[in-house]
Tab-separated table of C-alpha atoms in Angstrom:
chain	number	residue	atom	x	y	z
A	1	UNK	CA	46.538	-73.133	-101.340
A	2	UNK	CA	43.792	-75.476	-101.558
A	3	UNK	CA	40.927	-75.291	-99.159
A	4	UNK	CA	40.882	-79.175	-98.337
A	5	UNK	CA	43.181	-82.010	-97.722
A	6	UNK	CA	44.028	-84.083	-101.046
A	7	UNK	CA	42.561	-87.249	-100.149
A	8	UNK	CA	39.218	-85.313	-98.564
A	9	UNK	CA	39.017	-83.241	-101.767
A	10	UNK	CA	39.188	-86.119	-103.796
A	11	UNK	CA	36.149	-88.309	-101.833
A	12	UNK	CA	34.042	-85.587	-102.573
A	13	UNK	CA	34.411	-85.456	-105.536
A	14	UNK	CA	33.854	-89.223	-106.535
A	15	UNK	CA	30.749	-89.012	-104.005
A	16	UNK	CA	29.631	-86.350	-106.164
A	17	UNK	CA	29.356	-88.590	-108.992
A	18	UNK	CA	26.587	-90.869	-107.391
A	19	UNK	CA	23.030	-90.203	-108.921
A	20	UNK	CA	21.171	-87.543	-106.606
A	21	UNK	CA	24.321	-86.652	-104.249
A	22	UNK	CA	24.811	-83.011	-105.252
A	23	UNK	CA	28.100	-81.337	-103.713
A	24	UNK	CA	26.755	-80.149	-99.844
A	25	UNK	CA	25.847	-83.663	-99.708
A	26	UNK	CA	28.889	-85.036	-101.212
A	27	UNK	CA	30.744	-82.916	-98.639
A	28	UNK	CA	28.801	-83.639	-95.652
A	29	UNK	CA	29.230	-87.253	-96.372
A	30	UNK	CA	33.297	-87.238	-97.084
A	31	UNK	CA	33.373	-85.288	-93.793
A	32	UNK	CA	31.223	-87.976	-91.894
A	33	UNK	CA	33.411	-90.785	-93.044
A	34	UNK	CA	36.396	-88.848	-91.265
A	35	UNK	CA	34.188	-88.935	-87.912
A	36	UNK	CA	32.568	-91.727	-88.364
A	37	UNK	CA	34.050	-95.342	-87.037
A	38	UNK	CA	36.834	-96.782	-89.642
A	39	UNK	CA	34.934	-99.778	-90.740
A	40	UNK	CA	31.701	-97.340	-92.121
A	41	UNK	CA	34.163	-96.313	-94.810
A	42	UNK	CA	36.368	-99.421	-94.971
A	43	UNK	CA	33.084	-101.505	-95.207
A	44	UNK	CA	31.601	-99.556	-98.173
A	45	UNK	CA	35.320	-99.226	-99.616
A	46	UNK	CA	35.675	-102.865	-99.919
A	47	UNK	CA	31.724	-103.371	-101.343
A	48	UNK	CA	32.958	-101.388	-103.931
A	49	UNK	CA	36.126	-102.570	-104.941
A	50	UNK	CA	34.952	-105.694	-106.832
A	51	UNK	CA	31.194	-105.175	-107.658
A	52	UNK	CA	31.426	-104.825	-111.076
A	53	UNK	CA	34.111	-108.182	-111.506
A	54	UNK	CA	32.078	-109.552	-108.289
A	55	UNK	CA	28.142	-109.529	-109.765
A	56	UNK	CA	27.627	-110.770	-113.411
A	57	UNK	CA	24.071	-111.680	-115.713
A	58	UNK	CA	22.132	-114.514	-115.743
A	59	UNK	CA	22.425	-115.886	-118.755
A	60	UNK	CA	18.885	-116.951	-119.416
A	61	UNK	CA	16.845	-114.355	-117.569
A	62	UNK	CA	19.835	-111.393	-117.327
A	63	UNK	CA	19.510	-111.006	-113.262
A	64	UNK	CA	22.135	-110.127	-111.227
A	65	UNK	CA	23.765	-112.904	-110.270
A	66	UNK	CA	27.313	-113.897	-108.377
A	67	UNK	CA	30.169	-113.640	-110.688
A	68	UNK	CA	30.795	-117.531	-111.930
A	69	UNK	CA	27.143	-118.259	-111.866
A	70	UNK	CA	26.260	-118.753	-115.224
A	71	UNK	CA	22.386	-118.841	-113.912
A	72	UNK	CA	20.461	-116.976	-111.325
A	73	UNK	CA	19.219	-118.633	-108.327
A	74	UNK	CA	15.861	-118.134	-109.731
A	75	UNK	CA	16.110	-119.531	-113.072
A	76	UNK	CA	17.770	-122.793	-111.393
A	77	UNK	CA	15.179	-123.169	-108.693
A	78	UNK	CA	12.489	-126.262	-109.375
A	79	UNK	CA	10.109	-124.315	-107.328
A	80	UNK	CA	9.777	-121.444	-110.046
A	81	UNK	CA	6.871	-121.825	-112.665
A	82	UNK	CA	9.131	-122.113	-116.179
A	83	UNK	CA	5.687	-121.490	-117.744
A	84	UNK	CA	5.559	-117.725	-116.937
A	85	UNK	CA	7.586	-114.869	-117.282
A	86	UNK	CA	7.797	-111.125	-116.193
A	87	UNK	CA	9.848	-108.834	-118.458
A	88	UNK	CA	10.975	-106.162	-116.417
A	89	UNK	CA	13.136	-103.223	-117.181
A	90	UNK	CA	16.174	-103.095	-114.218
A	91	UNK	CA	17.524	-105.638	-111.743
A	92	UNK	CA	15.632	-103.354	-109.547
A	93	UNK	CA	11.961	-104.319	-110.732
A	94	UNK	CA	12.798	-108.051	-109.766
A	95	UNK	CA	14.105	-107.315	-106.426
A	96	UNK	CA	10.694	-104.865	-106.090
A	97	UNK	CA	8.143	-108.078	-107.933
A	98	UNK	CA	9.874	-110.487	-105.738
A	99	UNK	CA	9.012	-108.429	-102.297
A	100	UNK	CA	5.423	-108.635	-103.128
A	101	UNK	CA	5.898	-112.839	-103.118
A	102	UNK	CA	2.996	-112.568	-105.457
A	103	UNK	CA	4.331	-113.882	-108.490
A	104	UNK	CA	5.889	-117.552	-108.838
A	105	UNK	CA	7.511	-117.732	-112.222
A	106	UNK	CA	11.034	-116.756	-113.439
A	107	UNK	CA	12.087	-113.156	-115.217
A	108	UNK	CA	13.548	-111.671	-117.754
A	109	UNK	CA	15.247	-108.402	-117.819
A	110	UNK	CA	15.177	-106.387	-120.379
A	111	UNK	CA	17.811	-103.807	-119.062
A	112	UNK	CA	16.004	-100.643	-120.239
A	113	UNK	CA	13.337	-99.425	-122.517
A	114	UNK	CA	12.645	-98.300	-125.875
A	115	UNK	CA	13.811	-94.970	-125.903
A	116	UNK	CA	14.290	-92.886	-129.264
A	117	UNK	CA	15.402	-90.047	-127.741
A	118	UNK	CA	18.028	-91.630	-125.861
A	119	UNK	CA	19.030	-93.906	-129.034
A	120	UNK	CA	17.628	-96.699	-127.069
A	121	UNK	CA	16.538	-99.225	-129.816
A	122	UNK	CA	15.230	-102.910	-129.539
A	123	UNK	CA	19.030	-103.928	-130.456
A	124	UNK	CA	20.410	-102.394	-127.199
A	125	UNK	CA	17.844	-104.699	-125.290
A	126	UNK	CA	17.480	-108.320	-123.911
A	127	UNK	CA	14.796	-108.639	-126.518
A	128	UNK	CA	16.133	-110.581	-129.491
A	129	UNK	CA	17.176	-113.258	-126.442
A	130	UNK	CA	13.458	-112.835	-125.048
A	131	UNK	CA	12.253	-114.471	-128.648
A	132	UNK	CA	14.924	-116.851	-128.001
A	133	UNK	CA	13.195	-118.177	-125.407
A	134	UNK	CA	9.680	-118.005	-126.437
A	135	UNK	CA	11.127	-119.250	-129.556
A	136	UNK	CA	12.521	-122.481	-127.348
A	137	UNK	CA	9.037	-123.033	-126.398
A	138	UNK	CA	7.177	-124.397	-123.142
A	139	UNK	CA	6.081	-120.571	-122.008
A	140	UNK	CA	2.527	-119.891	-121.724
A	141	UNK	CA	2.145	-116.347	-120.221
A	142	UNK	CA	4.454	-113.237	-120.664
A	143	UNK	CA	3.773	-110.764	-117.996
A	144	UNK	CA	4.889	-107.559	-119.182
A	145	UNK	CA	5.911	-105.806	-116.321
A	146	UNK	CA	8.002	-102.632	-117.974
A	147	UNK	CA	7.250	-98.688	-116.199
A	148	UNK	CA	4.156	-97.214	-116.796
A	149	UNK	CA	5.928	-94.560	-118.448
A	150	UNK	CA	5.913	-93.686	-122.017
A	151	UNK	CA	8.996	-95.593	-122.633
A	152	UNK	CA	7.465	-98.487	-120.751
A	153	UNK	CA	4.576	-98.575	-122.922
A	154	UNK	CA	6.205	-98.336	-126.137
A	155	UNK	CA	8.442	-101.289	-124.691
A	156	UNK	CA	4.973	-103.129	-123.751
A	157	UNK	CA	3.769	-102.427	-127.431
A	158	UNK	CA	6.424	-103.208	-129.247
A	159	UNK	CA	6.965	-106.812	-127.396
A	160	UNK	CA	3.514	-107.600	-128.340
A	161	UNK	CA	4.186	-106.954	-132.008
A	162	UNK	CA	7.413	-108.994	-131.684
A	163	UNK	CA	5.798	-112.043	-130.222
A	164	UNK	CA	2.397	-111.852	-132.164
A	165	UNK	CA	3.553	-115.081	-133.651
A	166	UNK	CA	4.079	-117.206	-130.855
A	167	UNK	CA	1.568	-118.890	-129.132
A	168	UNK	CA	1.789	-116.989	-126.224
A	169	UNK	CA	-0.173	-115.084	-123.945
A	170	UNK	CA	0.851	-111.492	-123.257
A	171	UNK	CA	-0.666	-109.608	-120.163
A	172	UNK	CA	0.269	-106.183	-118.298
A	173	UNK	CA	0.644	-105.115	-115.129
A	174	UNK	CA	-2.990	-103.645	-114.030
A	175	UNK	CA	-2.937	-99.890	-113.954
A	176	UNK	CA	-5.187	-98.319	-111.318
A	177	UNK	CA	-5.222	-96.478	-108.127
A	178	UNK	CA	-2.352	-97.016	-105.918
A	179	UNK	CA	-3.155	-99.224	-102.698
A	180	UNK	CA	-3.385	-96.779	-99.804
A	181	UNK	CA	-3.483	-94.037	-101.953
A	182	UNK	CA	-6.150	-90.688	-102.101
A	183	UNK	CA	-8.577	-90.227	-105.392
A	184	UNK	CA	-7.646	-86.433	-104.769
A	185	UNK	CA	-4.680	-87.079	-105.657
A	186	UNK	CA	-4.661	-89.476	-108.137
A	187	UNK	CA	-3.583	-87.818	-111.706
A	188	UNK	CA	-6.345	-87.693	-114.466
A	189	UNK	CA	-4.567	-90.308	-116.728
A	190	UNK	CA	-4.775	-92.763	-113.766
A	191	UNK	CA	-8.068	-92.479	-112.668
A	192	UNK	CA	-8.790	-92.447	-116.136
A	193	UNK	CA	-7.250	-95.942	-116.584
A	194	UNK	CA	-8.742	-96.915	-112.988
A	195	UNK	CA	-12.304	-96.160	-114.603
A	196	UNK	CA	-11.678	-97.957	-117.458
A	197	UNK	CA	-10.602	-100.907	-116.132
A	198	UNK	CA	-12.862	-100.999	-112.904
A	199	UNK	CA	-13.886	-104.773	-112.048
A	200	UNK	CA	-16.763	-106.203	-110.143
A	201	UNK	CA	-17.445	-105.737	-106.782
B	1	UNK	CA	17.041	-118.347	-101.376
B	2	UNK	CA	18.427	-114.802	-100.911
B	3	UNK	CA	17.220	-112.506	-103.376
B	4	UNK	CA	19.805	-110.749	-104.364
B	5	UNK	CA	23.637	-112.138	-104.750
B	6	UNK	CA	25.835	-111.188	-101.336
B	7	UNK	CA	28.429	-108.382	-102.887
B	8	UNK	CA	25.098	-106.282	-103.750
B	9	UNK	CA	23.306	-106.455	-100.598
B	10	UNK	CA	26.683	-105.930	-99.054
B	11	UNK	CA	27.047	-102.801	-100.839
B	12	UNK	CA	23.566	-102.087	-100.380
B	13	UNK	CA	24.026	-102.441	-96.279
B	14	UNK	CA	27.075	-100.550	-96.327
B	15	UNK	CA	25.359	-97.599	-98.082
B	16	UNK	CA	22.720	-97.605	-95.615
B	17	UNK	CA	25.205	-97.173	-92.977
B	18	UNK	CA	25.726	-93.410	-94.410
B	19	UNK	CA	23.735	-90.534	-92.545
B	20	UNK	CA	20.412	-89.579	-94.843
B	21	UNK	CA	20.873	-92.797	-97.114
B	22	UNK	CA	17.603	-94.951	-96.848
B	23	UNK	CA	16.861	-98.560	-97.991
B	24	UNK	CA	15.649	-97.591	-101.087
B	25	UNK	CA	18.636	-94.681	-102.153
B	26	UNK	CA	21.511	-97.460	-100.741
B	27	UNK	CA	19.467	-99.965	-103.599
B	28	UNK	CA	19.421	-97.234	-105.968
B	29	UNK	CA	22.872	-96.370	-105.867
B	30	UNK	CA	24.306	-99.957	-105.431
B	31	UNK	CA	22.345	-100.727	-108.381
B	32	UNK	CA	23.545	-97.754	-110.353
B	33	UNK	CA	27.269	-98.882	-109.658
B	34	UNK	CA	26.659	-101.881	-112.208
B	35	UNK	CA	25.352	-99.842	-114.414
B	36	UNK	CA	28.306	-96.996	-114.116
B	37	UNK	CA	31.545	-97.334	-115.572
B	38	UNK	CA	34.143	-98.983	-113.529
B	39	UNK	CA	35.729	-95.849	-112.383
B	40	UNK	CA	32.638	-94.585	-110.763
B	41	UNK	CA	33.109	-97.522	-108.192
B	42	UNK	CA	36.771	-98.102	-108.148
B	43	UNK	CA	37.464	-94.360	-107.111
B	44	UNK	CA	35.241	-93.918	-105.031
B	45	UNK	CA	36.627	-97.628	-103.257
B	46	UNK	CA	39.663	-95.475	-103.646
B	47	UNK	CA	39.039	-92.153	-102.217
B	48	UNK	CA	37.217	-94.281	-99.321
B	49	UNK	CA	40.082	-96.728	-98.328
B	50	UNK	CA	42.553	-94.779	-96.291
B	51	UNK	CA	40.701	-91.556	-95.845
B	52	UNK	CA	40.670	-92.166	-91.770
B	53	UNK	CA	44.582	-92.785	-92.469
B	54	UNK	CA	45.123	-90.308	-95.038
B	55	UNK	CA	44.132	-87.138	-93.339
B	56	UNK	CA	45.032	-86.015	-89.398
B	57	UNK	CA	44.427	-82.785	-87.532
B	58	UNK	CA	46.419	-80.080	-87.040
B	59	UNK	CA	48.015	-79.437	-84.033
B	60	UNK	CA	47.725	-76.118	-83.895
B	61	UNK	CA	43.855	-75.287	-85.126
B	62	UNK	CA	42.692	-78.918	-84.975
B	63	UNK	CA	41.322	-78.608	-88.969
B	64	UNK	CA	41.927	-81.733	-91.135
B	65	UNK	CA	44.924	-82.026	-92.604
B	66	UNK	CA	47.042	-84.270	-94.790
B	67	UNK	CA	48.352	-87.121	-92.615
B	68	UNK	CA	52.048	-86.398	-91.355
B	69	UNK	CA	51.110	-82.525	-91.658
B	70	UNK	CA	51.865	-81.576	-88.546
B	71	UNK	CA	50.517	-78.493	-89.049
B	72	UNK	CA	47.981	-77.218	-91.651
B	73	UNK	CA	47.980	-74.781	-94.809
B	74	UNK	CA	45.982	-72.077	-93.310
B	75	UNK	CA	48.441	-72.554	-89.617
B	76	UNK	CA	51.664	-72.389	-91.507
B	77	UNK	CA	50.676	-69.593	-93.811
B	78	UNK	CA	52.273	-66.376	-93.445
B	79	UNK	CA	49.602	-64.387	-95.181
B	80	UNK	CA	46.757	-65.318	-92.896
B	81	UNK	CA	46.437	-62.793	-89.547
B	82	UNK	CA	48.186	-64.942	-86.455
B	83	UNK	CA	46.182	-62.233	-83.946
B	84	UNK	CA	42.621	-63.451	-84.989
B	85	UNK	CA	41.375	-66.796	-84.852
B	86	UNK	CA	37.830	-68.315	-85.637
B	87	UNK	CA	36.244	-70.561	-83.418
B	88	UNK	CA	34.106	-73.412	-84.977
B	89	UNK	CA	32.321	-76.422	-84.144
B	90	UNK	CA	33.144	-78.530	-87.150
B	91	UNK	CA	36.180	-78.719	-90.272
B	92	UNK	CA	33.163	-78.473	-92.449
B	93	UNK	CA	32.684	-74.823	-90.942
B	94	UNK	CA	36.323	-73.396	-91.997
B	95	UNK	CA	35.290	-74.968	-95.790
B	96	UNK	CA	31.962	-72.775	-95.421
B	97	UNK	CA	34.113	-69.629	-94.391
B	98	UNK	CA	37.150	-69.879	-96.488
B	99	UNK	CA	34.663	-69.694	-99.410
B	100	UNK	CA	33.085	-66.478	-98.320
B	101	UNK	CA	37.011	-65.362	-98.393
B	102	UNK	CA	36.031	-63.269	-95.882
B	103	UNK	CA	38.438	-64.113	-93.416
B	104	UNK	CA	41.980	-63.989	-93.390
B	105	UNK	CA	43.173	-64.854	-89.861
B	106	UNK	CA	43.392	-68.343	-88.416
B	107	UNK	CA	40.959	-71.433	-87.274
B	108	UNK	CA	40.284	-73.079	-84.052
B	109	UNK	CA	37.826	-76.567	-84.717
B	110	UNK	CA	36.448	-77.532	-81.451
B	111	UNK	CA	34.973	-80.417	-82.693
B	112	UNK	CA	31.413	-80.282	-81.343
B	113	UNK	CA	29.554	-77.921	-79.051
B	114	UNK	CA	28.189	-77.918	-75.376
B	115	UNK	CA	25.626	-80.372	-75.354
B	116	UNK	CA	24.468	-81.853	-71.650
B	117	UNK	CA	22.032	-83.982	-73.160
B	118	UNK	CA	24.414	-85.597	-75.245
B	119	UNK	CA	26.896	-85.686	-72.487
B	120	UNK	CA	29.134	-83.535	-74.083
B	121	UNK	CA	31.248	-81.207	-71.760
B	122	UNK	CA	34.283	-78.831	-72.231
B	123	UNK	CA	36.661	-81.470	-72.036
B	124	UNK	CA	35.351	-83.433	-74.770
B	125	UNK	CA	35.996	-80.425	-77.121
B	126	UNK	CA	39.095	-78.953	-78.197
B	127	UNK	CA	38.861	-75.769	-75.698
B	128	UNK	CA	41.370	-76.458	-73.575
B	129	UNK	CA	44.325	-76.113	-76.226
B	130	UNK	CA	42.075	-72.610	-77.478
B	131	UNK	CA	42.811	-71.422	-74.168
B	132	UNK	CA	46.713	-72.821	-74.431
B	133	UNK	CA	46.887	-70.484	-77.753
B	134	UNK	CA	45.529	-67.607	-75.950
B	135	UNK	CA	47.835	-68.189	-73.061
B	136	UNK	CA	50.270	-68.223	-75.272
B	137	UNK	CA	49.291	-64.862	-76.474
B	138	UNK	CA	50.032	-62.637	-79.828
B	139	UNK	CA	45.817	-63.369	-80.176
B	140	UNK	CA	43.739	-60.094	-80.272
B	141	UNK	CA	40.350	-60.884	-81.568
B	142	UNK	CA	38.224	-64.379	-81.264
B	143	UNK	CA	35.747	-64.353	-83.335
B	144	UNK	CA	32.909	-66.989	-82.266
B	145	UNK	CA	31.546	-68.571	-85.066
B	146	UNK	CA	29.808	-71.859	-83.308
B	147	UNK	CA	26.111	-72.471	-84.603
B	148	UNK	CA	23.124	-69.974	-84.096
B	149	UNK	CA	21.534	-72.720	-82.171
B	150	UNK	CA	21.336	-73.613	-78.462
B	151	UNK	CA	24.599	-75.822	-78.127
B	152	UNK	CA	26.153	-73.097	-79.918
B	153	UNK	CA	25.144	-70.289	-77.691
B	154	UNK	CA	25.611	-72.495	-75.141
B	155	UNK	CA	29.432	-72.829	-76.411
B	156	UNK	CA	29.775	-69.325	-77.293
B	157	UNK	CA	28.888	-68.278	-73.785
B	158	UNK	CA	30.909	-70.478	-71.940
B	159	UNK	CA	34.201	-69.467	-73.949
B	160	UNK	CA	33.394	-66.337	-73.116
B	161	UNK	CA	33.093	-67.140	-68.944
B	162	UNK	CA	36.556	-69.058	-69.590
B	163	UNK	CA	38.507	-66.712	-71.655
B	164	UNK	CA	37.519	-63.816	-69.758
B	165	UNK	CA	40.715	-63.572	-67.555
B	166	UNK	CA	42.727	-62.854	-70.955
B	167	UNK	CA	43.229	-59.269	-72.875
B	168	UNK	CA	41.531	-60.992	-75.848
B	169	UNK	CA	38.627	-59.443	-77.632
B	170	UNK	CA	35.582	-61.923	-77.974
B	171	UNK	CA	32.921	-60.962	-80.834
B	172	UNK	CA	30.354	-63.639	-81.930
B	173	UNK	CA	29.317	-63.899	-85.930
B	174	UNK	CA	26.092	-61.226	-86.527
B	175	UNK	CA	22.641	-62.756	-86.243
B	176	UNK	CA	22.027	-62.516	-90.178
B	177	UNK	CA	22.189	-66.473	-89.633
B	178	UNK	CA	18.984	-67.857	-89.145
B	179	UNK	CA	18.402	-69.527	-85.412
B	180	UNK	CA	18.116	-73.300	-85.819
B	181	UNK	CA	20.142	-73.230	-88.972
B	182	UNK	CA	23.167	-75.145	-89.428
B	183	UNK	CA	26.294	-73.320	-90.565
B	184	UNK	CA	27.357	-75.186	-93.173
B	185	UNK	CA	24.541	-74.955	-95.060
B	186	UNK	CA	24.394	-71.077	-94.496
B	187	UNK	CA	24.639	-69.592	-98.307
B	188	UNK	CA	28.012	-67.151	-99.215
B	189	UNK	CA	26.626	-63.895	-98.814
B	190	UNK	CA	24.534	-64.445	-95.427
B	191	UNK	CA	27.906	-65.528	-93.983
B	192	UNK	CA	29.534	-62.940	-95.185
B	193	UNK	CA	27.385	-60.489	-93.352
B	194	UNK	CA	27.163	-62.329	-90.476
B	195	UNK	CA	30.975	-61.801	-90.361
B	196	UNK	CA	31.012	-57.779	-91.431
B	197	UNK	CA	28.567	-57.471	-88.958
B	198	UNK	CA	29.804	-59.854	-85.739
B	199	UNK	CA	29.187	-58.237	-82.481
B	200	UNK	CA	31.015	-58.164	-79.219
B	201	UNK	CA	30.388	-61.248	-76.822
C-alpha cells in the first residue's frame, strides 16, 4: 500500500528534480499545489509545457530569445552600441548586466566556462562563433564579463589568447569590494585584488 | 523592450507564485529548465496539470486520495485498527506518521487548526464529521496529534471540551516535539516517541 496518491507521489518526485528542492521541500510544495487555488498549478503547468520548443538562441549573440526569432531583441535594436561586447557565461548574467542599465552594447553568451574537470573545453562553447564575429570586424572593446571563479578566469585567459590577433580591446569586469559590503568580511583574495587595483580618490 | 522573451518571465512569475520561492530561485530554476532535458519540464507540466483533479479526499478520514476513491487505502484497509484514529491538522501529517510506522489505526485530517486571528473556527475544519465517527462509535482511543503550537493546543483542547460527552479515550502525542515546531518537519524517531509516550488529554 503506498503512502500517497499516484498523481501526488509522482509531483514530488519531478519537483524533486529542480536544482536546490530537496524532498521536504518537494513535498511541502506538491501538497501546497493541492491547497492552493487551481490556476497556481495550472499557471506554472502550462509555463512549462512549451519552454524548451517556446524559447530558442540568438543566433548572433546566443540570448534567449522567442522561438522563431532568429535574433534577440538586443542584437536587432539600433539603440545598442555594435562596437562593444560583454561575453558572459549564462542567459542569467545578461538579464543581471542589463538590470544595472550600465552597459549599452550587445552580448555574447558563451553558455559556460572552461572547465577540465567537467570536460568543458573551448569546443563545447560559443567561442569559435565569438572569433566569428570579431573576425567580421567593426568591434572595438570585448568586455569580458565571465564569474570570478576559477573557471571564469581561465575562460577570461584563454579568450585573450584567442583574440590576441585581432585588433581588439579586451577588458574585465573590475574586481573589488562589493558595494554595500563590510572589509571584515571581505575574503583575503578580494581585498587583495581591491588593494591592487585601488584608484584615485 | 522587455528583457527577457514572455514564456520565461511567465515561467519565472509562475514560480514565484510558490510558497518560499523568491525572485531570484523562480529565475534560477526557470533558467535551469532550458538547460535540463526536456523531461525535467514536461513531467513536471505533467505531474502539475490535473493534480487539483487527480486527487480528492476521503470521505471517511478526509486524507488525499486518488480522485473517484471514495474512500482511501489506509480507510478501507482491514489491517489498520478501526477503534483508534489520529487526529491531524494537515495530509502532510499522516505522510510524517505513516513513516515512523508507528501507527496502525486510522486518520482523521482536519484540515487546519483553531486560529481566531485567522478567522478560523470549528466549522471551517473537518470536526464536525470526527464527532459523526465517534457518534457512530466502535472508536476507543483518539489520539491528538495537532501541532505543539498554540493553534494546536488550542485545537487539541477544544476536541477535548466537544468530545467529552462520548466513552472515547482522548490522549495527545508526548511533548518530545519541540513547542513552535511544525510536525512535518519533526524527524522519525522524535515522532516516534512522542507517540510511545502520548499522554491523556
Amino acid at each position: 500500500m503506498a503512502i500517497l496518491p499516484e498523481p501526488l507521489e509522482k509531483l514530488i518526485l519531478a519537483f524533486e528534480r529542480l536544482p536546490g528542492i530537496g524532498p521536504k521541500t518537494a513535498s511541502r510544495l506538491a501538497f501546497y499545489m493541492l491547497r492552493a487555488p487551481v490556476e497556481v498549478s495550472a499557471d506554472l503547468s502550462a509555463a512549462l509545457k512549451d519552454i524548451k520548443t517556446a524559447t530558442g538562441l540568438c543566433q548572433i549573440c546566443f540570448n534567449i530569445t522567442v522561438a522563431g526569432h532568429d535574433i534577440c531583441d538586443i542584437c536587432a535594436s539600433r539603440e545598442r552600441d555594435p562596437h562593444q561586447i560583454c561575453v558572459v557565461e549564462e542567459p542569467m548574467d545578461v538579464l543581471a548586466m542589463e538590470r544595472t542599465a550600465g552597459f549599452l552594447g550587445r552580448y555574447h553568451v558563451l553558455h559556460g566556462a572552461l572547465s577540465p574537470i567537467e570536460g568543458i573545453g573551448p569546443d563545447n562553447l560559443r567561442i569559435a562563433e565569438l572569433e566569428e564575429r570579431v573576425k567580421a570586424g567593426d568591434i572595438k572593446e570585448i568586455i569580458v564579463a565571465t564569474n570570478p571563479s576559477m573557471e571564469g578566469d581561465a575562460t577570461a585567459l584563454y579568450l585573450r589568447q584567442r583574440l590576441e590577433a585581432y585588433p581588439v580591446h579586451l577588458t574585465r569586469l573590475a574586481r573589488g569590494l562589493p558595494v554595500g559590503g563590510d572589509l571584515e568580511y571581505a575574503d583575503q583574495n578580494t581585498l587583495l585584488r581591491a588593494l591592487a587595483g585601488r584608484q584615485d580618490l
